[in-house]
Coordinates of C-alpha atoms in Angstrom, one line a residue:
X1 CA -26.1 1.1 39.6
X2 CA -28.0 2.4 42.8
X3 CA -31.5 1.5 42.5
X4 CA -33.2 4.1 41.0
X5 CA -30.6 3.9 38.2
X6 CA -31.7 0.1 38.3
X7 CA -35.2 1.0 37.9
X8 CA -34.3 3.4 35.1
X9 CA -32.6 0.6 33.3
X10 CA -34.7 -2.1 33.2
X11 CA -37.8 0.4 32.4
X12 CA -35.5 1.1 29.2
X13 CA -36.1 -3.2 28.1
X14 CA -38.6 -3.8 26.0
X15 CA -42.2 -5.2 28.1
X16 CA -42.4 -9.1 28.4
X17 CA -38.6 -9.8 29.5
X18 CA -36.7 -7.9 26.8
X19 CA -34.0 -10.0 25.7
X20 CA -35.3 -13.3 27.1
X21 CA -35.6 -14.2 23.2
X22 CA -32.3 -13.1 22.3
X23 CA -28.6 -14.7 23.2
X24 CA -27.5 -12.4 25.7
X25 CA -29.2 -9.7 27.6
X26 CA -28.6 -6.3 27.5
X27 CA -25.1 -5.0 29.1
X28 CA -26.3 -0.8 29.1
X29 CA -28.5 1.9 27.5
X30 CA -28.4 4.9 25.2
X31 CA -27.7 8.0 26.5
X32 CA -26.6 10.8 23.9
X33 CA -26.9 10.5 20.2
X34 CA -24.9 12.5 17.4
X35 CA -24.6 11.7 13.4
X36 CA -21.3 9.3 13.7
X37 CA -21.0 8.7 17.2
X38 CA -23.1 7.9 20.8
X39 CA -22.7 7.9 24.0
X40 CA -23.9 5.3 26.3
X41 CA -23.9 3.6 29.6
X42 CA -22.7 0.2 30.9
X43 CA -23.7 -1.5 33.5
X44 CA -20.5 -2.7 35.1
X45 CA -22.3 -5.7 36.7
X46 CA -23.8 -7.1 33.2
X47 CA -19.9 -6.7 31.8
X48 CA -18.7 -8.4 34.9
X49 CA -21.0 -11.1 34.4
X50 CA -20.3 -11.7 30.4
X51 CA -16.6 -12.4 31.2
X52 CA -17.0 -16.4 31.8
X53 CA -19.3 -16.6 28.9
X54 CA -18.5 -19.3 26.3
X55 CA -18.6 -17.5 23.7
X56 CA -15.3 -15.5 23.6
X57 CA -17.0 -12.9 21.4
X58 CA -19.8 -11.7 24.4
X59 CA -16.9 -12.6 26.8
X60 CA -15.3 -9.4 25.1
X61 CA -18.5 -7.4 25.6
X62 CA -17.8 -3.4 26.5
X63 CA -13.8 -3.7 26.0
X64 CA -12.5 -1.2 23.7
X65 CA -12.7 -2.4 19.6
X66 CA -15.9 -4.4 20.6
X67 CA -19.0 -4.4 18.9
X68 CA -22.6 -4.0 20.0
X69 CA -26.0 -3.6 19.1
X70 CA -29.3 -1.4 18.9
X71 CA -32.1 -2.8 18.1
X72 CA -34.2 0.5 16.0
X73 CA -37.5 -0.6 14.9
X74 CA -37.1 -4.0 13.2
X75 CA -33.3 -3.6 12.6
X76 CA -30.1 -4.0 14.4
X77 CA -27.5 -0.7 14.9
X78 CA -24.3 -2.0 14.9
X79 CA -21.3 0.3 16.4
X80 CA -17.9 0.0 17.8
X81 CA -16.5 1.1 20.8
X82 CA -14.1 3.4 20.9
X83 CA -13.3 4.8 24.4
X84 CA -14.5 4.4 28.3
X85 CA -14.2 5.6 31.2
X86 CA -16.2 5.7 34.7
X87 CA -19.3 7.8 35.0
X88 CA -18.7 10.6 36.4
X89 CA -21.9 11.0 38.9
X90 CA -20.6 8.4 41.8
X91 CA -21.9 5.5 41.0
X92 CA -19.9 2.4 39.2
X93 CA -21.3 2.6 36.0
X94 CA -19.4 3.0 32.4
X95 CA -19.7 5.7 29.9
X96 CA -18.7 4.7 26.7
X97 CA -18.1 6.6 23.0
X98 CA -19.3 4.4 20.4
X99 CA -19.0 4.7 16.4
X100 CA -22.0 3.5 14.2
X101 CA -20.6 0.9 11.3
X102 CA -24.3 -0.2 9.8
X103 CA -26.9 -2.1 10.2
X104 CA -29.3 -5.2 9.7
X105 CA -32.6 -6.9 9.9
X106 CA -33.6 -8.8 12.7
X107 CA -34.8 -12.0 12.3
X108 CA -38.7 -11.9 13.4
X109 CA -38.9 -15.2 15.9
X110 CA -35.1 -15.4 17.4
X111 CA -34.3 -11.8 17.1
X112 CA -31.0 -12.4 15.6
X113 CA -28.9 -10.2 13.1
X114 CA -28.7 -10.8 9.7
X115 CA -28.5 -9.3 6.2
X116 CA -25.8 -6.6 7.9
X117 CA -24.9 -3.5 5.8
X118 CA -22.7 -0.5 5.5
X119 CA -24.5 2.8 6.4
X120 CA -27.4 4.3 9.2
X121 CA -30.5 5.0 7.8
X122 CA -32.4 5.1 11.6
X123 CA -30.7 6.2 14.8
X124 CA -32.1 5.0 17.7
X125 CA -33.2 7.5 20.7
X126 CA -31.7 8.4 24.4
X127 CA -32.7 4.9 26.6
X128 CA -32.9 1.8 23.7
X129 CA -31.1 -0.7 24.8
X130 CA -27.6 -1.7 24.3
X131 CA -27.1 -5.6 24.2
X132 CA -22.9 -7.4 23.2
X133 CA -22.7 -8.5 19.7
X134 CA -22.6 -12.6 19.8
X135 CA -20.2 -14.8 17.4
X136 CA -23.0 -15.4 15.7
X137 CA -23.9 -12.2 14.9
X138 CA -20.0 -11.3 14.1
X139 CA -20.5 -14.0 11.3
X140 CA -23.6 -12.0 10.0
X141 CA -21.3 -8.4 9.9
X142 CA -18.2 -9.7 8.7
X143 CA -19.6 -12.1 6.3
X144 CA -18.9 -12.0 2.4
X145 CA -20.7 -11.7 -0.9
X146 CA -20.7 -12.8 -3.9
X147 CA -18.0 -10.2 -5.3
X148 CA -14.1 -11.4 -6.1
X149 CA -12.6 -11.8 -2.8
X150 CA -9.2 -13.3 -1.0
X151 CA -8.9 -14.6 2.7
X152 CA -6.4 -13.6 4.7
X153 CA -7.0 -14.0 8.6
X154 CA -9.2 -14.3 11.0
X155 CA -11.2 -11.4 12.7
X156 CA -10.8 -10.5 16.1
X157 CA -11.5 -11.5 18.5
X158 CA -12.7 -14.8 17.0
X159 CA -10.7 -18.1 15.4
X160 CA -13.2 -19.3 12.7
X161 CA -14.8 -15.6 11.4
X162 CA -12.9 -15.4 8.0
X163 CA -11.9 -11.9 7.4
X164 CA -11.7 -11.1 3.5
X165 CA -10.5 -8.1 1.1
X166 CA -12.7 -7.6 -2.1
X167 CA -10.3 -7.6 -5.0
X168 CA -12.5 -5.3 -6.8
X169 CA -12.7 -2.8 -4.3
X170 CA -9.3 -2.4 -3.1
X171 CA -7.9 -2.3 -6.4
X172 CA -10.2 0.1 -7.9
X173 CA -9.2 2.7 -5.5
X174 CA -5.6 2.0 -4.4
X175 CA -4.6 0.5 -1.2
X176 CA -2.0 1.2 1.4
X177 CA -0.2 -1.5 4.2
X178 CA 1.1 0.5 6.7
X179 CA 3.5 -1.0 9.7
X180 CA 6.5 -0.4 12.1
X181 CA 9.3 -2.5 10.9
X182 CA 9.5 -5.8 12.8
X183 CA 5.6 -6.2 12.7
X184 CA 5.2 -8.6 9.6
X185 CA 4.8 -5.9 7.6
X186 CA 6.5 -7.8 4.5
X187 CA 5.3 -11.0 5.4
X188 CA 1.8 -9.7 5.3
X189 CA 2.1 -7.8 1.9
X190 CA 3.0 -11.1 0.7
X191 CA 0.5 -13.0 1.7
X192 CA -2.3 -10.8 0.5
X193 CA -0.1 -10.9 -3.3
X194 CA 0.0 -14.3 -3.0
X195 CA -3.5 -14.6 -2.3
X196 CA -4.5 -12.5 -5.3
X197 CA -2.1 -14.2 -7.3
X198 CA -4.2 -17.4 -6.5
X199 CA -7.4 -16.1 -7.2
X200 CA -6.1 -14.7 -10.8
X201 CA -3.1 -16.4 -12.3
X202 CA -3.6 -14.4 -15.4
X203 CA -3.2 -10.9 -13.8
X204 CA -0.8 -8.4 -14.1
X205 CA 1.5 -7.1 -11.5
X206 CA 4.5 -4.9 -10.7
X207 CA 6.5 -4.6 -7.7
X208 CA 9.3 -2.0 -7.1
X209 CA 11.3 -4.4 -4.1
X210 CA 14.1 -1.7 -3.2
X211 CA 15.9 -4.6 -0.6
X212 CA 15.6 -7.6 -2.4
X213 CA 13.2 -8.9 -0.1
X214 CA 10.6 -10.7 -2.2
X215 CA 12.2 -12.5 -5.3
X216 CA 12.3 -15.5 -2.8
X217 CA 8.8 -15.2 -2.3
X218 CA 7.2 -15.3 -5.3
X219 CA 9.8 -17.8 -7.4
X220 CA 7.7 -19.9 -8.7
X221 CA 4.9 -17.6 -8.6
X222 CA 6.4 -14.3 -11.0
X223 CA 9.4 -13.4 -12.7
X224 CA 12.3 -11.9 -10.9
X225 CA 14.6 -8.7 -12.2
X226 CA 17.3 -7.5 -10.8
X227 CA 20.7 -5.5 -12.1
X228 CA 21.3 -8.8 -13.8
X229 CA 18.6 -9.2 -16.4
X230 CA 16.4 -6.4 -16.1
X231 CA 17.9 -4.7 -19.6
X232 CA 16.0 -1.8 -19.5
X233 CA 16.7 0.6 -22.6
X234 CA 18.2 4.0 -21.8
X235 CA 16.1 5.3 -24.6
X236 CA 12.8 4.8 -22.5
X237 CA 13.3 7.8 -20.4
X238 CA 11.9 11.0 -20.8
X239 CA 13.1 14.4 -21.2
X240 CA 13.1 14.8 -17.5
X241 CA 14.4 11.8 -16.6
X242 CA 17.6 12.1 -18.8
X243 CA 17.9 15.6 -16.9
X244 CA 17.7 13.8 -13.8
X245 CA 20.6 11.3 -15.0
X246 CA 23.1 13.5 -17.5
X247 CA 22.6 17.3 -15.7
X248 CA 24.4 18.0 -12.7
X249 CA 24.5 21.7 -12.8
X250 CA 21.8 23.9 -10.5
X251 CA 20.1 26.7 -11.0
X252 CA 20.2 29.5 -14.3
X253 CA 22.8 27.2 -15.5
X254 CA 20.9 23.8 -15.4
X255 CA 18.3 25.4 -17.7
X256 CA 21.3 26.0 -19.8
X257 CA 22.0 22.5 -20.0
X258 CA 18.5 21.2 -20.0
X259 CA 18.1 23.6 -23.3
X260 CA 21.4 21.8 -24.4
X261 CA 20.2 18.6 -23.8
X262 CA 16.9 18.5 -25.3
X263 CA 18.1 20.1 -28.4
X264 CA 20.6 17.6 -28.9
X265 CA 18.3 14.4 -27.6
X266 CA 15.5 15.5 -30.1
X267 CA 18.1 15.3 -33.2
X268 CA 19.8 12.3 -32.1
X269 CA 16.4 10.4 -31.8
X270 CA 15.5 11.7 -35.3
X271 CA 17.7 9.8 -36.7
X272 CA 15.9 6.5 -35.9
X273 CA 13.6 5.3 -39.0
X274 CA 11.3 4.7 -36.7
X275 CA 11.0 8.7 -36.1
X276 CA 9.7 9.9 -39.9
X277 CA 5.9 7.6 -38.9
X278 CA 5.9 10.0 -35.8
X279 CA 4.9 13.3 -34.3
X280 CA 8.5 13.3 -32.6
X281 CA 9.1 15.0 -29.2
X282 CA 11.8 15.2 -27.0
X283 CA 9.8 12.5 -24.7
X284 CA 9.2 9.8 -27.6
X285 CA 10.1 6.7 -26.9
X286 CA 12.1 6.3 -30.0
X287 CA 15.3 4.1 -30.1
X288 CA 18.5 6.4 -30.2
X289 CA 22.6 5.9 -30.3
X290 CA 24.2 7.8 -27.2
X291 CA 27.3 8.4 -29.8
X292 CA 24.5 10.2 -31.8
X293 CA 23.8 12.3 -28.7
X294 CA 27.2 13.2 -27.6
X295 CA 28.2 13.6 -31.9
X296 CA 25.1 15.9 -31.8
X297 CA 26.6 17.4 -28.4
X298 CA 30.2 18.6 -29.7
X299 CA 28.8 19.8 -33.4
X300 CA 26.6 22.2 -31.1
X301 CA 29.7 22.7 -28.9
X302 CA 31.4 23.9 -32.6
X303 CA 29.1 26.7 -33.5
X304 CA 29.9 28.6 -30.1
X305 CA 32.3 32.0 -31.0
X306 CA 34.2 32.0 -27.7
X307 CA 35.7 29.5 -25.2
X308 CA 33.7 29.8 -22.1
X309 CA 30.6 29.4 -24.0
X310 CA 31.6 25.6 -24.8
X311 CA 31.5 24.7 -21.0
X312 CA 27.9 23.4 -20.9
X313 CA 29.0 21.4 -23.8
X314 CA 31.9 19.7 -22.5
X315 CA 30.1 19.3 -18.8
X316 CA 27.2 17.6 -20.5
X317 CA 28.8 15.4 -22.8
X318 CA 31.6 14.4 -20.1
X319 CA 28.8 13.6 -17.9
X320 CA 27.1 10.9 -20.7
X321 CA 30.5 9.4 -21.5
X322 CA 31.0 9.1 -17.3
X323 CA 27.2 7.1 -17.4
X324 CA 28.1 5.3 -20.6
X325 CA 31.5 3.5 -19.3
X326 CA 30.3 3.2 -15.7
X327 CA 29.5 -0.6 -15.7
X328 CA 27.3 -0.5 -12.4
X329 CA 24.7 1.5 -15.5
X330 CA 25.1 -1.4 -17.9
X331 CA 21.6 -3.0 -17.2
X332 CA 20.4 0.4 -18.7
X333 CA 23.0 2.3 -20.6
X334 CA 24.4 -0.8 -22.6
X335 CA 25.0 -0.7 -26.7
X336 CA 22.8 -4.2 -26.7
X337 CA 19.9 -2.2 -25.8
X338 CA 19.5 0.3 -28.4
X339 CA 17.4 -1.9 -30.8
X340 CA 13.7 -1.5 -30.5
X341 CA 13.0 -3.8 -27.4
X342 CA 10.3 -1.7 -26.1
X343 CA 7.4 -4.6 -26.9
X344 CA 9.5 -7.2 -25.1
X345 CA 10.5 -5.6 -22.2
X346 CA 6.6 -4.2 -21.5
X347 CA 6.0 -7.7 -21.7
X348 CA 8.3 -8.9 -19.6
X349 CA 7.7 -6.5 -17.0
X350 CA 3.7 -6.7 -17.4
X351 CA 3.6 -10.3 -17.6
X352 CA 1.9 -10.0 -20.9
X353 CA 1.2 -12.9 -21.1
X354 CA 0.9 -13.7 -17.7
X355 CA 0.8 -17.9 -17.8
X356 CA -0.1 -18.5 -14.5
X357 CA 2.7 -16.2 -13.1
X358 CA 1.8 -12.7 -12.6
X359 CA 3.5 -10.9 -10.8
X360 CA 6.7 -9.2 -11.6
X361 CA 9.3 -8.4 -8.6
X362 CA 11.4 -5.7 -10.1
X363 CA 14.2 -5.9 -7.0
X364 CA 15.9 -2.4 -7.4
X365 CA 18.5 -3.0 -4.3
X366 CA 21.3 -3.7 -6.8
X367 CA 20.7 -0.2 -8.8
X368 CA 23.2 2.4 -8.1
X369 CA 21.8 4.5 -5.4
X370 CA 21.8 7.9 -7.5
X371 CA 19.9 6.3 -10.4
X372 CA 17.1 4.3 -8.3
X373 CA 14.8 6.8 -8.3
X374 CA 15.1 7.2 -12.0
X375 CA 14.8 3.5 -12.9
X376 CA 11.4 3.3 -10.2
X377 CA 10.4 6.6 -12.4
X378 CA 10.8 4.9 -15.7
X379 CA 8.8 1.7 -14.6
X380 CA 6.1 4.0 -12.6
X381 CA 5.8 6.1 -15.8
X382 CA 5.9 2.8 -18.6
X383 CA 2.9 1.1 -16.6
X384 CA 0.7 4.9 -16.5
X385 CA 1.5 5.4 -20.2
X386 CA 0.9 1.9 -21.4
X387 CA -2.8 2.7 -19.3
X388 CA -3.5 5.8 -21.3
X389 CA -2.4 4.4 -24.5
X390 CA -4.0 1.0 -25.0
X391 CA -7.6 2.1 -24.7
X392 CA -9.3 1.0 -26.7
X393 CA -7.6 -2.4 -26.9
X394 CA -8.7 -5.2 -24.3
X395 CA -8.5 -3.8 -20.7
X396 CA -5.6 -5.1 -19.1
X397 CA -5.3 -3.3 -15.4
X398 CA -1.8 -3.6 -14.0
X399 CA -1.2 -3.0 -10.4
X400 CA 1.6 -1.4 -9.3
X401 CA 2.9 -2.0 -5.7
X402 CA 5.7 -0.1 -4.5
X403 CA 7.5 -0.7 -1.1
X404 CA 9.1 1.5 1.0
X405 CA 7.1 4.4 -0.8
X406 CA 8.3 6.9 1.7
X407 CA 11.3 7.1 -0.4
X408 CA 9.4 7.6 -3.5
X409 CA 6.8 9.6 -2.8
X410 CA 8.3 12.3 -0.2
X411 CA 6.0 14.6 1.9
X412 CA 7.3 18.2 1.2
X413 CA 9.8 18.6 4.0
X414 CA 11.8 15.4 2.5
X415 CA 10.9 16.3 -1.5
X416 CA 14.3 16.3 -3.8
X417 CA 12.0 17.2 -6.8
X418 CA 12.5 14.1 -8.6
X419 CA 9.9 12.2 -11.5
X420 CA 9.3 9.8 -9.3
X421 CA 7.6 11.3 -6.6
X422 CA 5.6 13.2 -9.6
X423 CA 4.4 9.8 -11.5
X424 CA 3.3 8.4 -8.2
X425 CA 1.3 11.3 -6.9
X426 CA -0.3 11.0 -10.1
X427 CA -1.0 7.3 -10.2
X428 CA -2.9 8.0 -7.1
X429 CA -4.7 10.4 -8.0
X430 CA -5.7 9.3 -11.9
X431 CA -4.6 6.1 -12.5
X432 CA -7.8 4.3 -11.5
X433 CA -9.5 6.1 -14.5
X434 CA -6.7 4.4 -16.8
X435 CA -7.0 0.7 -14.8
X436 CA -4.0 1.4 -13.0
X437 CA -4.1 0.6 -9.3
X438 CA -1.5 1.6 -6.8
X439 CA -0.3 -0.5 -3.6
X440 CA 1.8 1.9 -1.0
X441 CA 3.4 -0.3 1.4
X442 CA 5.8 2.0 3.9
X443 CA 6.6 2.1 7.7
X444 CA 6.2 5.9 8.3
X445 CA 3.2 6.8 6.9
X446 CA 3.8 10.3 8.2
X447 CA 6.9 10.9 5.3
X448 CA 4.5 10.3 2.7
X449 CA 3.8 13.2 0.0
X450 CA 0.6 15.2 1.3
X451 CA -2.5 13.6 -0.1
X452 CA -1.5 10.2 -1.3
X453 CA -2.5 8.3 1.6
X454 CA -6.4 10.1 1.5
X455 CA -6.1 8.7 -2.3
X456 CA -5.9 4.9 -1.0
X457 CA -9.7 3.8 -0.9
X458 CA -8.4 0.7 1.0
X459 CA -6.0 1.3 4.5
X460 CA -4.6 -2.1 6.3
X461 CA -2.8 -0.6 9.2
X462 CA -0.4 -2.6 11.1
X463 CA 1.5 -1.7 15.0
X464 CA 2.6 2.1 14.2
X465 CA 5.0 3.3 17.1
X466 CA 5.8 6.7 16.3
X467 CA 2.9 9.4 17.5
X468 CA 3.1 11.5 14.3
X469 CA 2.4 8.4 12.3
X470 CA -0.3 7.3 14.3
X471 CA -2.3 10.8 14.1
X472 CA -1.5 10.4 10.2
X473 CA -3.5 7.7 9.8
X474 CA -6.0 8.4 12.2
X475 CA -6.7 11.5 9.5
X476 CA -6.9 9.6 6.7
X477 CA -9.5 7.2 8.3
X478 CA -12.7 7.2 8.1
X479 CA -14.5 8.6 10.9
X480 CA -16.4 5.0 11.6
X481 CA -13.2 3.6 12.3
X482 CA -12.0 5.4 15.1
X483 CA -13.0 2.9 17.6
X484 CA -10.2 0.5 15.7
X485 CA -7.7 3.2 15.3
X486 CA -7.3 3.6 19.3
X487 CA -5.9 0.2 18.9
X488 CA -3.1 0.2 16.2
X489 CA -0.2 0.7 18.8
X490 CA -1.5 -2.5 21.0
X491 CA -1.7 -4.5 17.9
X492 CA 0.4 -7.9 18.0
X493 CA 2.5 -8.8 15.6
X494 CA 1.0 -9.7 12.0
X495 CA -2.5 -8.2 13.6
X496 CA -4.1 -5.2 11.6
X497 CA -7.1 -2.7 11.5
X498 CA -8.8 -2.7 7.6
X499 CA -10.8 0.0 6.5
X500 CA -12.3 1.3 3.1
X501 CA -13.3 0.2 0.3
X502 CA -12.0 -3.3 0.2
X503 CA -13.7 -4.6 3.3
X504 CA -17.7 -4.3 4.3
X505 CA -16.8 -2.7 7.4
X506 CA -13.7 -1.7 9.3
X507 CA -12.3 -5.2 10.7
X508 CA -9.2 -5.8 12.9
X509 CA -7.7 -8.9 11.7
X510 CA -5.1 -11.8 12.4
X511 CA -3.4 -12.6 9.4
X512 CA -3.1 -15.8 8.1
X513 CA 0.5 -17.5 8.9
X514 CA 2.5 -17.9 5.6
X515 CA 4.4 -20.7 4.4
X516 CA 8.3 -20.4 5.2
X517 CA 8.8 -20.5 1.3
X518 CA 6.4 -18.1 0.5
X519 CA 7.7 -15.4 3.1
X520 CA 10.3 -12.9 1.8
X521 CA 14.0 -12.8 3.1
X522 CA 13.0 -9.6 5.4
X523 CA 13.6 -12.4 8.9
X524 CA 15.5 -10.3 11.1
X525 CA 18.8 -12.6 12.4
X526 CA 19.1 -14.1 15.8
X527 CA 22.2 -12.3 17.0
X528 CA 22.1 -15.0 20.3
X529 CA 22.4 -17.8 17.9
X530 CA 24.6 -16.8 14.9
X531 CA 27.1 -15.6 17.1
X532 CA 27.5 -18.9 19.2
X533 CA 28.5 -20.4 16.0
X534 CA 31.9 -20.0 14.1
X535 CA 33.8 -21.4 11.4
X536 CA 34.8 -20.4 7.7
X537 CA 35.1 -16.7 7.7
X538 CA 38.0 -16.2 5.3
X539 CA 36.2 -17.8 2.7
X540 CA 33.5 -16.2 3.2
X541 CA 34.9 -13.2 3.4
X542 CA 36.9 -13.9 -0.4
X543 CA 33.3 -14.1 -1.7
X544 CA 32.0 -11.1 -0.2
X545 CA 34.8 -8.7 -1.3
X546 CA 34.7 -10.5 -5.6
X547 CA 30.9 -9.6 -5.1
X548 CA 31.5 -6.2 -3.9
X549 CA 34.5 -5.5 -6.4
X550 CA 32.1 -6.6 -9.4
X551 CA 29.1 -5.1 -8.0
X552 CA 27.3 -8.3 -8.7
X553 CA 25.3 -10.3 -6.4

């Protein structure tokens, strides 16, 4: 600054010294002020001298994603800074864009921060005084109450400041973990489930793993289900669901064979006992005999006067009988599962009771791929329903996390118009009224359906490469987080930004590093290493082809 800028500065510090009472002196002042944001003015020569401070905290004072302060009245302004650049008049000054985050009281005889909250209730005017937050005062912001709460990392840019997620909060209204692949993405989601898993052994929670990734993970922590034992009855799909599976036609004539199928579905699951206590519909989930269905099929097919009319008939039934002797379909469409197992297997999946392992990984990579959206469907659907049909009885919310949700829940350019995507967009959007909570974990953000993503109250965003994915997020965000968003595609591995509901204010975190037997099998291979290395190929190779022949891992 030249010296009449000088002058103009230090005329801006309070009489009697200013910040002689407090841990470091002011570092600019304040010279526009709007409702979310401000502009002010750093003294290059302060910053320059804050570098060598001991305190890493102040020695990060004015960089981009650091916090400061403005002291209003008898509180503290807390912001975050979100872009700089030189001053445009000459001189060697800094102009900065800061976003407010909240405030708190200042301690009478040191001056300090403390009792920090959410929220502005006082802005300060054009010339207060801008001062670096301290460590210290980083403790005061980022420090937790007494709600339910797991820690996962440390906030930057500090190594002791614990940085938590309150259970309550992030669960209430959804959450998403969004990440390029190769930034710990998997790793991370696992730690946080482990770390609520920990905190409440009797909870109850489902996870769609479409690679297979997390079974590892959590084997002495959940139950795993996979192609192998996940018997899950045929009979619990709905009417839309069996379309999905048994019509392949398009157009006029798949409403023929919808009109087919639900006529003949509805009569062979009246003939269940279990259907004359009931209000029976075409989407009950009563207990039926696919030989009822296809028996039900061909006496249909017999009333028809002419030939052509029976072709509906015959594609339909030939399309059951194809599903039926498949045996990649026999973990669903198998005659063991057509007694009434529908109280087990909601048990099973979930964990009713829990006993100190709650979380069930559902891993879906063994499913044949033109049924997997179905069989994600079916459990998406099973956990909304259970919701909306045990009030009344002892809340039980169930959390539903579903990786890779891109897949699931398309944005409109990618839709197939299948249940899935359908269940899901509705999860989000009422399941917290029901105690269902919804955990999106995906690596292009930008392929998710419209909407979902504003419905997660909680974001945790991880390194996100691709421009369209970035400006995605950035939308979603709230508009005090800005400063932190700048910084998603500089984040290190396993680093994040947090905003929402599930944090006090937005945070950019560390995360904690997990045990190697607590990580899931997502490690990507050392090509320089395994290829140095040779030796027992052909069997390897025998055992790799029975697997593939049997479709059995």
């Amino acid at each position: 600054m030249d010296a009449t800028r000088t002058h103009a500065f230090e005329q801006a510090l309070p009489a009697g010294g200013g910040a002689s009472a407090l841990t470091a002196p002011p570092i600019g002042i304040v010279t526009e002020i709007s409702g979310a944001s401000s502009r002010v003015t750093f003294d290059r020569r302060a910053l320059d001298a804050m570098r060598s401070h001991a305190d890493e905290t102040l020695a990060a004072a004015g960089q981009v994603g650091s916090l400061v302060k403005i002291r209003v009245g008898t509180t503290w302004l807390v912001a975050s800074v979100r872009a700089l650049k030189l001053t445009e008049d000459g001189h060697a000054d800094i102009t900065a864009q800061i976003d407010f985050l909240g405030e708190g009281e200042e301690e009478r005889l040191t001056g300090k921060l403390y009792r920090f909250r959410r929220g502005v209730t006082r802005y300060p005017t054009p010339g207060a005084e801008v001062l670096p937050v301290s460590t210290d005062d980083m403790r005061q912001v980022y420090q937790t109450d007494d709600r339910a709460n797991v820690k996962i990392g440390n906030v930057y840019p500090t190594r002791d400041i614990r940085a938590a997620l309150y259970i309550d909060a992030m669960l209430g209204k959804h959450f998403a973990l969004l990440g390029s692949t190769g930034t710990g993405k998997s790793t991370s989601a696992a730690l946080i489930l482990h770390r609520i898993c920990e905190a409440a052994p009797q909870g109850h929670i489902v996870m769609i793993d479409p690679h297979g990734e997390y079974g590892a993970a959590f084997a002495t922590r959940g139950a795993i289900y996979d192609v192998g034992n996940l018997a899950m009855p045929y009979w619990l799909m709905n009417f839309e669901e069996h379309c999905e599976v048994f019509i392949t036609g398009t157009g006029s004539q798949r409403q023929m064979d919808a009109d087919i199928l639900a006529k003949c579905l509805l009569a062979a699951r009246g003939k269940n006992r279990l259907a004359t206590d009931v209000k029976l519909t075409v989407d009950s989930p009563i207990p039926y005999l696919l030989s009822d269905l296809t028996t039900q099929i061909t006496q249909e097919m017999g009333k028809m006067d002419r030939a052509g009319d029976t072709t509906p008939y015959l594609r339909l039934k030939s399309k059951i009988e194809e599903v039926k002797n498949d045996p990649r379909y026999t973990f669903m469409f198998n005659g063991m599962l057509v007694a009434d197992t529908m109280a087990t297997f909601l048990a099973r999946m979930f964990r009713l009771p829990a006993e100190g392992k709650p979380i069930a990984i559902i891993d879906v990579s063994g499913v044949p791929s033109e049924i997997t959206s179905v069989v994600v469907a079916v459990l998406s659907r099973m956990v909304f329903d259970y919701a909306i049909w045990s009030r009344g009885e002892q809340v039980r919310p169930i959390l539903l996390v579903c990786e890779e949700a891109h897949r699931y829940v398309p944005n409109e350019r990618n839709a197939d118009g299948s249940s899935v995507g359908r269940i899901l967009s509705r999860i989000a959007k009422e399941g917290r009224k029901y105690g269902v909570s919804l955990g999106l974990i995906t690596q292009r953000p930008s392929d998710l359906a419209e909407g979902v993503l504003s419905q997660c109250g909680t974001i945790i965003a991880m390194r996100l490469n691709n421009d369209r994915d970035q400006a995605y997020v950035r939308a979603a965000m709230p508009e005090g987080a800005r400063g932190f968003l700048d910084a998603i595609p500089a984040l290190r591995n396993r680093e994040c930004i947090i905003c929402g509901e599930g944090v006090a204010t937005p945070i950019r975190v560390l995360f904690d590093d997990l045990e190697e037997t607590l990580r899931p099998a997502s490690a990507d291979p050392s090509f320089s290493e395994l290829w140095k290395k040779g030796g027992g190929e052909d069997a390897s190779l025998q055992r790799t082809i029975k697997r593939w022949r049997s479709q059995r891992a």
